[in-house]
Amino acid sequence: MPRHARPTVVLVHGAFADASGFARVIPELTAAGVAVVAPAVPNRGLVDDAAYIASVVRDVDGPVILVGHSYGGAVITLAGVEDNVRALVYLAGHALEEGESLGKPQGGFPDSGLADALVCTPFPVAGSTETGTDVSVAVDRFPELFAADVEPELAAVLAVSQRPLAARAFSEAAPVAAWKTKPSWGRVASADRTINPDVERFGYRRAGMTTVEVDSSHLVMLAQPKAVAELILDAARSTGH
């Protein structure tokens, strides 16, 4: 088999987190002989973040299985149109339609509880007198909303090491929806308190994804790493790799 014939899994983290959230999934994938890339998403805006991840994908020699958690799902919805992407995998993620922003599908369902735990902080914008706004989760609310079934000691570390999301990412509309042309899989975290699980179900159903559920908090990759890895491997096998 040529070196580039087997797919590389590109793991895209979401808001209020970083690539270390995949720390328990990566060993499962590499043990199965799968190459993995887990880039740091800038979390500065949907279109810009997707452009960055698309550049990472283009740099991979061969096919890619593109995996997105949470906000990372919205990112792969755009970046997944790259030619070498063979499949998309959504983990408790946003599967946006063309023209949709993050807030639109959530508006049709009861709030998850996240909204009143968000903290806004100004940050300087290079070359401008204006300031941007970073959004994060209140440290004392993070464990219950994000990581209820993760070890308390780890959840406490994650709470104080969040990677915030620029507020403009919430209102930017998706110009494309890669799931319309790429086979897709979705994992619903049925105990999610960050994204209403019904929002996940709605997006996955609309996209016609192969969908599976697991009793997990939002941080499904840390709470249920074997189940997450198996879904990714299923996607790889189903696309002929």
XYZ file of C-alpha atoms in Angstrom:
241
model
C 0.000 0.000 0.000
C 1.450 3.420 -0.917
C 2.408 5.590 2.032
C -0.366 8.074 1.351
C -3.145 5.513 0.790
C -4.208 5.272 4.429
C -6.059 8.300 5.751
C -4.693 10.765 8.244
C -7.113 11.797 10.968
C -7.142 15.552 11.585
C -8.659 16.357 14.984
C -10.179 19.829 15.330
C -10.935 21.062 18.837
C -13.653 23.538 19.707
C -14.145 26.611 21.841
C -13.022 26.815 25.486
C -10.613 23.917 24.843
C -7.487 22.961 22.932
C -6.036 19.925 21.183
C -5.091 18.311 24.498
C -8.753 17.357 24.761
C -7.929 14.542 22.322
C -5.180 13.151 24.561
C -7.077 9.921 25.247
C -8.318 9.422 21.681
C -4.964 9.849 19.944
C -3.366 6.722 21.505
C -6.418 4.680 20.466
C -6.019 5.834 16.868
C -2.271 5.437 16.670
C -2.556 1.934 18.166
C -4.798 1.122 15.197
C -2.073 2.308 12.826
C -3.685 5.632 11.983
C -1.669 8.816 11.513
C -3.023 11.778 13.484
C -2.682 15.562 13.299
C -4.202 17.688 16.091
C -3.671 21.371 15.259
C -4.350 24.369 17.471
C -7.406 26.219 16.163
C -6.965 30.015 16.417
C -10.572 30.476 17.675
C -10.647 33.961 16.168
C -13.569 33.598 13.734
C -15.372 30.838 11.852
C -14.198 31.683 8.335
C -10.611 32.401 9.370
C -10.416 29.307 11.567
C -11.752 27.143 8.749
C -9.215 28.642 6.337
C -6.424 27.741 8.740
C -7.646 24.156 9.173
C -8.064 23.870 5.397
C -4.392 24.802 5.025
C -3.480 22.030 7.489
C -5.581 19.557 5.502
C -3.965 20.556 2.205
C -0.559 19.934 3.728
C -1.423 16.286 4.425
C -0.084 13.869 1.818
C -3.113 11.710 1.125
C -6.715 11.309 2.244
C -8.035 12.894 5.436
C -10.761 12.015 7.912
C -11.693 15.391 9.386
C -13.016 15.316 12.953
C -14.560 18.290 14.744
C -15.644 18.646 18.363
C -18.217 21.281 19.372
C -17.346 24.557 17.565
C -14.822 22.443 15.678
C -17.816 20.861 13.965
C -18.673 24.226 12.444
C -15.030 24.613 11.396
C -14.935 21.258 9.579
C -18.252 22.071 7.914
C -16.299 24.688 5.961
C -12.833 23.143 5.793
C -14.233 19.768 4.767
C -14.699 20.860 1.163
C -10.961 20.333 0.575
C -10.360 17.733 -2.143
C -8.523 15.217 0.027
C -11.165 15.084 2.775
C -12.879 11.704 2.526
C -15.203 11.903 5.527
C -16.369 14.162 8.334
C -16.896 13.117 11.947
C -18.804 15.370 14.346
C -18.350 14.973 18.098
C -21.048 16.813 20.070
C -20.635 19.336 17.280
C -22.304 21.979 15.172
C -23.258 20.793 11.687
C -24.265 24.100 10.133
C -26.262 24.621 6.960
C -25.087 27.104 4.344
C -25.908 30.606 5.571
C -26.272 29.535 9.209
C -24.365 30.898 12.171
C -23.712 29.051 15.425
C -26.652 30.655 17.162
C -29.336 29.874 14.591
C -29.949 26.145 15.173
C -29.613 26.584 18.940
C -32.354 29.214 18.864
C -34.933 26.556 18.038
C -34.317 24.516 21.184
C -34.238 25.100 24.956
C -30.997 26.608 26.219
C -28.410 24.144 27.475
C -27.449 26.297 30.452
C -24.248 27.592 28.890
C -25.506 31.074 28.026
C -25.651 32.412 31.568
C -22.188 31.035 32.349
C -20.344 32.886 29.578
C -17.790 35.557 30.435
C -16.814 38.289 27.952
C -13.353 39.855 28.048
C -11.970 42.576 25.722
C -8.744 41.956 23.822
C -6.653 44.324 21.668
C -6.945 44.037 17.896
C -3.650 44.521 16.068
C -3.588 47.620 13.872
C -6.874 48.952 15.248
C -8.073 51.201 18.022
C -11.071 48.905 18.436
C -11.090 45.964 20.819
C -12.365 42.476 20.205
C -14.308 40.355 22.637
C -13.234 36.948 23.886
C -15.839 34.553 25.268
C -15.064 31.888 27.849
C -16.928 29.852 30.460
C -16.950 30.954 34.103
C -14.315 28.831 35.814
C -16.633 27.714 38.601
C -19.305 26.602 36.085
C -16.990 24.851 33.632
C -16.867 21.399 35.299
C -20.642 20.980 35.577
C -21.392 22.283 32.082
C -18.465 20.933 30.109
C -16.970 18.007 31.956
C -19.404 16.515 34.462
C -18.128 12.954 33.919
C -14.423 13.803 33.698
C -12.245 13.425 36.791
C -12.722 16.527 38.974
C -8.978 17.178 39.145
C -8.712 17.227 35.339
C -11.894 19.287 34.937
C -10.425 21.890 37.301
C -7.286 22.148 35.176
C -9.317 22.455 31.981
C -11.445 25.185 33.538
C -8.457 27.473 34.148
C -6.679 26.675 30.872
C -9.516 27.459 28.471
C -8.847 28.719 24.975
C -11.497 31.446 24.493
C -13.488 32.011 21.327
C -13.740 35.440 19.728
C -17.340 36.634 19.902
C -17.514 37.297 16.174
C -17.335 33.549 15.559
C -20.867 33.213 16.936
C -22.411 35.437 14.266
C -20.444 34.487 11.146
C -22.479 32.503 8.623
C -21.168 29.324 7.032
C -20.599 29.936 3.298
C -20.555 26.194 2.519
C -21.619 22.916 4.123
C -19.178 20.113 3.350
C -21.541 17.417 4.627
C -23.598 17.943 1.481
C -20.851 16.324 -0.576
C -18.846 14.266 1.941
C -20.013 11.215 3.935
C -20.471 12.177 7.564
C -20.755 10.592 10.990
C -22.022 12.199 14.176
C -21.791 11.309 17.859
C -24.414 12.795 20.149
C -23.402 13.353 23.767
C -26.766 12.657 25.366
C -25.827 14.222 28.734
C -24.365 17.355 27.120
C -24.976 20.582 29.058
C -22.976 22.826 26.720
C -24.875 22.123 23.500
C -28.424 20.844 23.838
C -28.234 17.239 22.558
C -31.337 17.950 20.471
C -29.330 20.565 18.552
C -26.765 17.882 17.762
C -29.484 15.431 16.725
C -31.179 18.024 14.538
C -27.993 18.928 12.687
C -26.938 15.340 12.178
C -30.385 14.253 11.011
C -30.608 17.159 8.578
C -27.242 16.177 7.125
C -28.262 12.529 6.776
C -25.333 11.409 8.914
C -24.687 8.023 10.406
C -25.451 8.954 14.021
C -24.683 7.226 17.304
C -25.346 8.346 20.869
C -23.364 7.923 24.061
C -24.190 8.898 27.636
C -21.529 11.556 28.016
C -20.830 15.146 28.900
C -19.747 17.621 26.259
C -16.113 16.481 26.557
C -16.956 13.134 25.005
C -13.354 12.634 23.799
C -12.075 12.538 27.390
C -15.087 10.797 28.917
C -15.567 8.121 26.227
C -12.319 7.932 24.214
C -12.723 4.348 23.014
C -16.216 5.023 21.660
C -14.997 8.173 19.917
C -12.011 6.400 18.387
C -14.217 3.566 17.153
C -16.542 6.010 15.402
C -13.576 7.638 13.670
C -12.223 4.240 12.629
C -15.695 3.274 11.355
C -15.669 6.369 9.172
C -12.236 5.471 7.845
C -13.252 1.875 7.105
C -16.491 2.952 5.445
C -14.635 5.177 3.018
C -12.512 2.266 1.878
C -9.410 2.810 3.995
